[in-house]
Coordinates of C-alpha atoms in Angstrom, one line a residue:
X230 CA 33.9 -21.6 33.0
X231 CA 32.7 -19.0 30.6
X232 CA 32.9 -21.3 27.9
X233 CA 31.3 -24.1 29.8
X234 CA 28.3 -21.9 30.1
X235 CA 28.3 -20.4 26.7
X236 CA 28.0 -24.1 25.3
X237 CA 25.2 -24.8 27.8
X238 CA 23.2 -21.7 27.0
X239 CA 23.2 -23.0 23.4
X240 CA 22.6 -26.6 24.3
X241 CA 19.8 -25.2 26.1
X242 CA 18.1 -22.8 23.2
X243 CA 19.1 -26.1 20.5
X244 CA 17.0 -28.4 22.8
X245 CA 14.1 -25.8 23.1
X246 CA 13.6 -25.1 19.6
X247 CA 14.2 -29.0 18.8
X248 CA 11.4 -29.7 21.3
X249 CA 9.2 -26.8 19.3
X250 CA 9.6 -28.4 15.9
X251 CA 8.8 -31.6 17.3
X252 CA 5.6 -30.1 18.5
X253 CA 4.9 -28.1 15.4
X254 CA 5.0 -31.5 13.6
X255 CA 2.7 -33.3 15.9
X256 CA 0.0 -30.8 15.9
X257 CA 0.1 -30.8 12.2
X258 CA -1.0 -34.2 12.5
X259 CA -3.4 -34.0 15.3
X260 CA -5.2 -31.2 13.2
X261 CA -5.2 -33.4 10.0
X262 CA -6.8 -36.4 12.5
X263 CA -9.3 -33.7 13.4
X264 CA -9.9 -32.2 10.1
X265 CA -10.8 -35.7 8.3
X266 CA -12.4 -37.3 11.0
X267 CA -15.2 -34.6 12.0
X268 CA -16.8 -34.6 8.3
X269 CA -15.9 -38.2 7.7
X270 CA -18.2 -39.2 10.4
X271 CA -20.6 -36.5 9.7
X272 CA -21.0 -38.4 6.1
X273 CA -21.4 -41.6 7.3
X274 CA -24.0 -40.7 9.7
X275 CA -26.0 -38.5 7.1
X276 CA -25.7 -41.4 4.5
X277 CA -27.1 -43.9 7.4
X278 CA -30.2 -41.6 7.2
X279 CA -29.5 -40.0 10.6
X280 CA -31.2 -36.4 10.9
X281 CA -29.0 -33.5 11.1
X282 CA -30.2 -33.0 14.8
X283 CA -28.9 -36.4 15.7
X284 CA -25.6 -35.8 13.8
X285 CA -24.9 -32.7 15.2
X286 CA -25.8 -34.3 18.6
X287 CA -23.2 -37.3 18.3
X288 CA -20.9 -34.2 16.7
X289 CA -21.1 -32.9 20.2
X290 CA -19.7 -36.0 21.7
X291 CA -15.8 -35.3 20.7
X292 CA -16.5 -31.9 23.0
X293 CA -18.3 -33.5 25.4
X294 CA -15.0 -35.0 26.0
X295 CA -12.9 -32.1 25.6
X296 CA -15.2 -30.1 28.6
X297 CA -14.9 -33.0 30.8
X298 CA -11.4 -33.1 30.9
X299 CA -10.5 -29.6 30.4
X300 CA -10.7 -28.9 33.7
X301 CA -8.6 -31.6 35.0
X302 CA -5.8 -31.6 32.7
X303 CA -3.6 -28.9 34.6
X304 CA -3.3 -31.9 37.6
X305 CA -1.3 -34.3 35.0
X306 CA 0.4 -31.5 33.3
X307 CA 2.2 -30.6 36.8
X308 CA 2.5 -34.0 38.0
X309 CA 4.1 -36.0 35.1
X310 CA 4.9 -32.9 32.6
X311 CA 3.9 -31.9 29.3
X312 CA 5.4 -35.1 27.5
X313 CA 3.9 -37.7 29.1
X314 CA 0.5 -35.7 29.2
X315 CA 0.7 -35.7 25.5
X316 CA 1.6 -39.4 25.2
X317 CA -1.2 -40.3 27.1
X318 CA -3.6 -38.1 25.2
X319 CA -2.0 -39.8 21.6
X320 CA -2.9 -43.1 23.5
X321 CA -6.5 -42.7 24.2
X322 CA -7.2 -41.3 20.6
X323 CA -5.2 -44.0 18.9
X324 CA -7.4 -46.4 20.7
X325 CA -10.5 -44.7 20.3
X326 CA -9.9 -44.4 16.7
X327 CA -9.0 -47.9 15.5
X328 CA -12.3 -49.0 17.2
X329 CA -14.8 -46.8 15.3
X330 CA -14.6 -48.5 12.1
X331 CA -15.4 -52.0 14.1
X332 CA -19.1 -50.6 15.0
X333 CA -21.8 -48.7 13.4
X334 CA -24.1 -48.1 16.2
X335 CA -24.9 -44.3 16.6
X336 CA -24.1 -45.3 20.5
X337 CA -21.0 -46.7 20.2
X338 CA -19.8 -43.9 18.3
X339 CA -21.0 -41.2 20.4
X340 CA -18.7 -43.1 23.5
X341 CA -15.8 -43.4 21.2
X342 CA -15.9 -39.7 19.9
X343 CA -15.9 -38.5 23.4
X344 CA -12.9 -40.8 24.3
X345 CA -11.4 -39.1 21.3
X346 CA -12.3 -35.7 22.3
X347 CA -10.6 -36.3 25.7
X348 CA -7.4 -37.6 24.0
X349 CA -7.5 -34.8 21.5
X350 CA -7.8 -32.1 24.2
X351 CA -4.4 -33.9 26.1
X352 CA -2.6 -33.8 23.5
X353 CA -3.3 -29.9 22.5
X354 CA -3.5 -28.6 25.7
X355 CA 0.0 -29.6 26.9
X356 CA 1.3 -29.4 23.9
X357 CA 0.1 -25.4 23.1
X358 CA 1.5 -24.7 26.8
X359 CA 4.9 -26.2 26.1
X360 CA 5.0 -24.1 23.2
X361 CA 3.9 -20.7 25.1
X362 CA 6.2 -21.6 27.7
X363 CA 9.6 -22.0 25.6
X364 CA 8.3 -19.7 23.2
X365 CA 10.5 -15.8 23.8
X366 CA 8.1 -12.8 24.8
X367 CA 9.6 -11.0 21.8
X368 CA 8.3 -13.9 19.2
X369 CA 5.3 -15.4 21.4
X370 CA 2.9 -14.1 18.6
X371 CA 5.1 -15.6 15.7
X372 CA 5.6 -18.8 17.3
X373 CA 1.9 -19.8 18.6
X374 CA 1.0 -18.7 15.0
X375 CA 3.3 -21.0 13.5
X376 CA 1.9 -23.3 16.0
X377 CA -1.6 -22.6 14.6
X378 CA -0.6 -22.7 11.2
X379 CA 0.9 -26.1 11.4
X380 CA -2.8 -27.3 13.3
X381 CA -4.0 -25.4 10.2
X382 CA -2.3 -27.2 7.3
X383 CA -2.9 -30.6 8.7
X384 CA -6.9 -29.5 9.3
X385 CA -7.0 -28.2 5.3
X386 CA -5.3 -31.5 4.1
X387 CA -7.8 -33.8 6.7
X388 CA -11.0 -33.5 4.5
X389 CA -9.5 -34.6 1.4
X390 CA -9.6 -37.8 3.0
X391 CA -13.1 -38.2 2.2
X392 CA -12.0 -39.1 -1.3
X393 CA -10.4 -42.6 0.4
X394 CA -14.2 -43.9 0.8
X395 CA -14.4 -45.4 -2.2
X396 CA -11.5 -47.7 -1.5
X397 CA -13.1 -48.8 1.8
X398 CA -14.3 -47.7 5.2
X399 CA -10.7 -48.8 7.0
X400 CA -8.8 -47.2 4.3
X401 CA -8.9 -43.1 6.0
X402 CA -8.8 -44.7 9.9
X403 CA -5.7 -46.8 8.7
X404 CA -4.0 -43.8 7.6
X405 CA -5.1 -42.2 10.6
X406 CA -3.5 -44.7 12.7
X407 CA -0.2 -44.6 10.9
X408 CA 0.1 -40.9 11.2
X409 CA -0.4 -41.5 15.1
X410 CA 2.3 -43.8 15.3
X411 CA 4.8 -41.7 13.5
X412 CA 3.6 -38.7 16.2
X413 CA 4.6 -41.5 19.2
X414 CA 8.0 -41.7 17.8
X415 CA 8.5 -37.9 17.4
X416 CA 7.3 -37.3 20.9
X417 CA 9.2 -40.4 22.3
X418 CA 12.2 -38.1 21.5
X419 CA 12.0 -35.2 23.5
X420 CA 12.8 -34.7 26.8
X421 CA 10.0 -34.4 29.4
X422 CA 9.6 -30.7 30.9
X423 CA 7.2 -29.4 33.7
X424 CA 5.2 -25.9 34.0
X425 CA 6.5 -23.3 36.7
X426 CA 5.2 -23.8 39.9
X427 CA 2.5 -21.5 41.2
X428 CA 4.2 -19.2 44.2
X429 CA 3.1 -19.3 47.7
X430 CA 1.5 -15.7 47.2
X431 CA -0.3 -16.8 43.8
X432 CA -2.1 -19.9 45.7
X433 CA -4.2 -17.6 48.4
X434 CA -6.2 -16.4 45.9
X435 CA -8.8 -18.1 43.3
X436 CA -6.7 -18.8 40.5
X437 CA -9.5 -19.4 38.4
X438 CA -11.5 -16.0 39.4
X439 CA -8.0 -14.0 38.9
X440 CA -7.6 -15.3 35.3
X441 CA -11.1 -14.2 34.7
X442 CA -10.8 -10.8 36.2
X443 CA -7.5 -10.0 34.1
X444 CA -8.0 -11.9 31.0
X445 CA -11.4 -12.5 30.1
X446 CA -11.1 -10.7 26.8
X447 CA -8.3 -13.0 25.6
X448 CA -10.3 -16.3 26.5
X449 CA -13.3 -15.1 24.2
X450 CA -11.8 -16.0 20.8
X451 CA -10.9 -19.6 21.9
X452 CA -15.3 -19.9 22.0
X453 CA -15.4 -17.9 19.0
X454 CA -13.0 -20.4 17.0
X455 CA -14.2 -23.8 18.8
X456 CA -18.2 -22.3 17.4
X457 CA -16.8 -21.5 13.5
X458 CA -14.7 -24.5 13.5
X459 CA -17.3 -27.0 14.2
X460 CA -19.9 -25.2 12.4
X461 CA -18.3 -25.5 9.3
X462 CA -16.4 -29.1 9.6
X463 CA -19.9 -30.5 11.5
X464 CA -22.7 -28.7 10.2
X465 CA -21.7 -27.3 6.8
X466 CA -21.2 -30.7 5.0
X467 CA -25.1 -31.8 6.1
X468 CA -25.6 -28.3 5.1
X469 CA -23.9 -29.0 1.4
X470 CA -25.3 -32.3 0.8
X471 CA -28.7 -31.3 1.3
X472 CA -28.4 -28.5 -0.9
X473 CA -27.0 -30.7 -4.0
X474 CA -23.4 -30.7 -3.6
X475 CA -21.4 -33.7 -4.1
X476 CA -19.2 -34.8 -1.3
X477 CA -15.7 -34.3 -3.3
X478 CA -17.0 -30.5 -3.7
X479 CA -17.6 -30.6 0.1
X480 CA -14.0 -32.0 0.7
X481 CA -12.7 -28.9 -2.1
X482 CA -14.7 -26.0 -0.1
X483 CA -14.2 -27.1 3.7
X484 CA -10.5 -26.4 3.6
X485 CA -11.1 -23.2 2.2
X486 CA -11.4 -21.7 5.6
X487 CA -7.9 -23.3 6.8
X488 CA -6.6 -22.4 3.7
X489 CA -7.2 -18.7 4.2
X490 CA -6.0 -19.2 8.1
X491 CA -2.7 -20.3 6.8
X492 CA -2.1 -17.2 4.9
X493 CA -2.4 -14.8 7.2
X494 CA -1.4 -16.9 10.2
X495 CA 2.2 -16.0 10.3
X496 CA 1.7 -12.2 9.1
X497 CA -0.8 -11.5 11.6
X498 CA 1.0 -13.4 14.6
X499 CA 4.2 -11.3 13.7
X500 CA 2.2 -8.0 13.3
X501 CA 0.3 -8.7 16.9
X502 CA 3.9 -8.6 18.1
X503 CA 4.5 -5.0 17.2
X504 CA 1.4 -3.4 17.4
X505 CA -0.9 -5.3 20.0
X506 CA -3.3 -8.7 20.0
X507 CA -6.1 -6.3 20.9
X508 CA -5.8 -4.3 17.7
X509 CA -5.5 -7.4 15.4
X510 CA -7.8 -9.3 16.9
X511 CA -10.6 -6.3 16.6
X512 CA -9.9 -5.6 13.2
X513 CA -10.1 -9.6 11.9
X514 CA -13.2 -9.7 14.1
X515 CA -14.4 -6.9 11.6
X516 CA -13.7 -8.6 8.4
X517 CA -14.5 -12.3 9.8
X518 CA -18.1 -11.1 10.4
X519 CA -18.7 -9.3 7.0
X520 CA -17.8 -12.5 5.6
X521 CA -20.1 -14.3 7.1
X522 CA -22.9 -12.4 6.4
X523 CA -22.1 -12.1 3.0
X524 CA -21.9 -15.8 2.7
X525 CA -26.0 -16.5 1.9
X526 CA -25.8 -14.4 -1.0
X527 CA -23.3 -17.0 -2.8
X528 CA -26.2 -19.2 -3.2
X529 CA -25.0 -22.1 -5.2
X530 CA -22.0 -20.5 -6.2
X531 CA -19.0 -22.9 -4.7
X532 CA -16.1 -20.7 -6.1
X533 CA -18.2 -17.6 -4.4
X534 CA -18.5 -19.8 -1.3
X535 CA -14.5 -21.1 -1.2
X536 CA -13.9 -17.1 -1.7
X537 CA -15.8 -15.8 1.1
X538 CA -14.8 -18.9 3.7
X539 CA -10.9 -17.9 2.7
X540 CA -11.4 -14.2 3.5
X541 CA -13.2 -15.3 6.6
X542 CA -10.6 -17.9 7.7
X543 CA -7.8 -15.5 6.7
X544 CA -9.2 -13.1 9.3
X545 CA -10.2 -15.2 12.2
X546 CA -8.6 -18.5 11.7
X547 CA -5.8 -17.3 14.0
X548 CA -8.0 -16.3 17.0
X549 CA -7.0 -19.4 19.1
X550 CA -3.3 -18.3 18.9
X551 CA -3.6 -14.9 19.4
X552 CA -5.9 -15.1 22.1
X553 CA -3.7 -17.6 23.9
X554 CA -0.9 -15.2 23.3
X555 CA -2.6 -12.1 24.6
X556 CA -3.2 -14.1 28.0
X557 CA 0.1 -14.9 28.0
X558 CA 1.3 -11.6 27.7
X559 CA -1.2 -10.1 30.4
X560 CA -0.9 -12.8 32.7
X561 CA 1.9 -14.1 35.2
X562 CA 4.1 -16.9 33.5
X563 CA 2.4 -19.7 36.2
X564 CA -1.3 -18.9 35.3
X565 CA -1.2 -19.2 32.0
X566 CA -1.8 -23.1 32.3
X567 CA -5.0 -22.1 34.1
X568 CA -5.9 -19.6 31.0
X569 CA -5.3 -22.6 28.7
X570 CA -7.7 -24.7 30.8
X571 CA -10.4 -22.2 30.6
X572 CA -9.9 -21.7 26.9
X573 CA -10.2 -25.0 26.2
X574 CA -13.5 -25.1 28.1
X575 CA -14.7 -22.2 26.1
X576 CA -13.7 -24.2 22.6
X577 CA -15.3 -27.4 24.3
X578 CA -18.7 -25.6 24.9
X579 CA -18.8 -23.6 22.0
X580 CA -17.7 -26.6 20.0
X581 CA -20.8 -28.5 21.8
X582 CA -23.3 -25.8 20.8
X583 CA -22.5 -25.3 17.3
X584 CA -23.8 -28.3 15.8
X585 CA -26.9 -28.5 18.2
X586 CA -27.8 -24.8 17.3
X587 CA -26.9 -25.2 13.7
X588 CA -29.0 -28.7 13.4
X589 CA -32.4 -26.7 15.1
X590 CA -31.5 -24.0 12.3
X591 CA -31.5 -26.5 9.5
X592 CA -34.5 -28.5 10.7
X593 CA -37.1 -25.4 11.3
X594 CA -35.5 -22.3 9.9
X595 CA -33.5 -21.1 7.1
X596 CA -30.1 -22.9 6.9
X597 CA -27.8 -20.1 6.3
X598 CA -29.0 -18.6 9.3
X599 CA -25.9 -20.5 10.8
X600 CA -23.7 -18.4 8.9
X601 CA -25.5 -14.9 10.4
X602 CA -24.8 -16.4 13.8
X603 CA -21.0 -16.6 13.4
X604 CA -21.0 -13.1 11.9
X605 CA -22.8 -11.8 15.0
X606 CA -20.9 -13.3 17.4
X607 CA -17.6 -11.8 15.5
X608 CA -19.5 -8.3 15.7
X609 CA -20.3 -8.6 19.6
X610 CA -16.4 -9.6 19.9
X611 CA -15.4 -6.8 17.9
X612 CA -17.2 -4.0 20.2
X613 CA -15.8 -5.9 23.2
X614 CA -12.3 -5.3 21.9
X615 CA -13.4 -1.6 21.2
X616 CA -14.5 -0.5 24.7
X617 CA -12.6 -3.0 27.0
X618 CA -10.0 -1.6 29.0
X619 CA -6.9 -0.7 28.1
X620 CA -4.1 -4.1 28.1
X621 CA -1.4 -1.3 29.8
X622 CA -4.0 -1.2 32.9
X623 CA -3.7 -5.1 32.8
X624 CA -0.1 -5.3 32.5
X625 CA 0.2 -3.3 35.6
X626 CA -2.0 -5.5 37.6
X627 CA 0.1 -8.6 37.0
X628 CA 3.2 -6.8 37.4
X629 CA 4.0 -8.0 40.8
X630 CA 3.1 -11.7 40.6
X631 CA 4.7 -11.9 37.2
X632 CA 8.3 -10.3 39.1
X633 CA 7.8 -13.0 41.5
X634 CA 8.4 -15.6 38.9
X635 CA 11.9 -13.9 38.3

């Protein structure tokens, strides 16, 4: 009997790690897709003579889809499980991506990009919650950082696909469709799982209010990361082209932010397991804020641009995963999917705001002020980390519900 239970435990652990690595590969593909599609469509619209404001509004469609679907995703996640939700998201993402090169009208692209946002959010939310569930508390920061690292690697490779445009409009989109097919095959090979059920005592309270009350600080990084990522990938290509930089330079400068995050993604996650998430995020926010404030000094020096973006990326590129890990630390396990919903909404709202705010700044003020806005947001978050209540008091608030999860 003892041998049976040992074998069963080993098989369960092996199955969990296999699922983990499949999710890592799939999110790398999703990162590459987003890293290519955002600047690709921004460049195509700029070549059509679309204004920076309208370009930003079109880019916001992706994140409008995210915001619309995020509050609803917990329902299918609990009813049909992680894998099924990922598959539906992949299907929607594939169909929308395949239709984009068939049309050139901006209104049609707006709708398709909104559908891409819905599919992409379904995929990311389900995979993030699945990784959070199977990761042990002792290695949660490291595992979620590895998840973020996989996304970052894919995202940094994505803009290089801009160099495929001379081969034909269909070529970069064809590459994306091929990668989606690989992701489908990988997901179909793993067994479906479901999140933990909310116990009756927790159902009597407003779960969103509870998550916001206890985990508000852990939810801010998702907003910041969404604002920064969209500012760089949706607005920077327009900014760069208007300052005389070529598309080739844009494809090299953009990945610098993600490459920086790749370098420190795992070390920061491991460090947060040892000394605490809040302390790590505080230091990273200060460093990232300084890097963004200094960016206007780079002028047209592309190498200095890449260096400053790499420093900023190294500091704050892991914010989303660190925030999610922090919420898993201080919230009951059954409420982590709710925190993921709020984080997704924060990311989407920030991503809608960013291209529109930056578009207005480029039209009516100095273009480089977009970097000062990002720096100011990070400084405000650093102050919040510094003056927020000690996380131990939050852990105490959560201790009873956590015991109920058994």
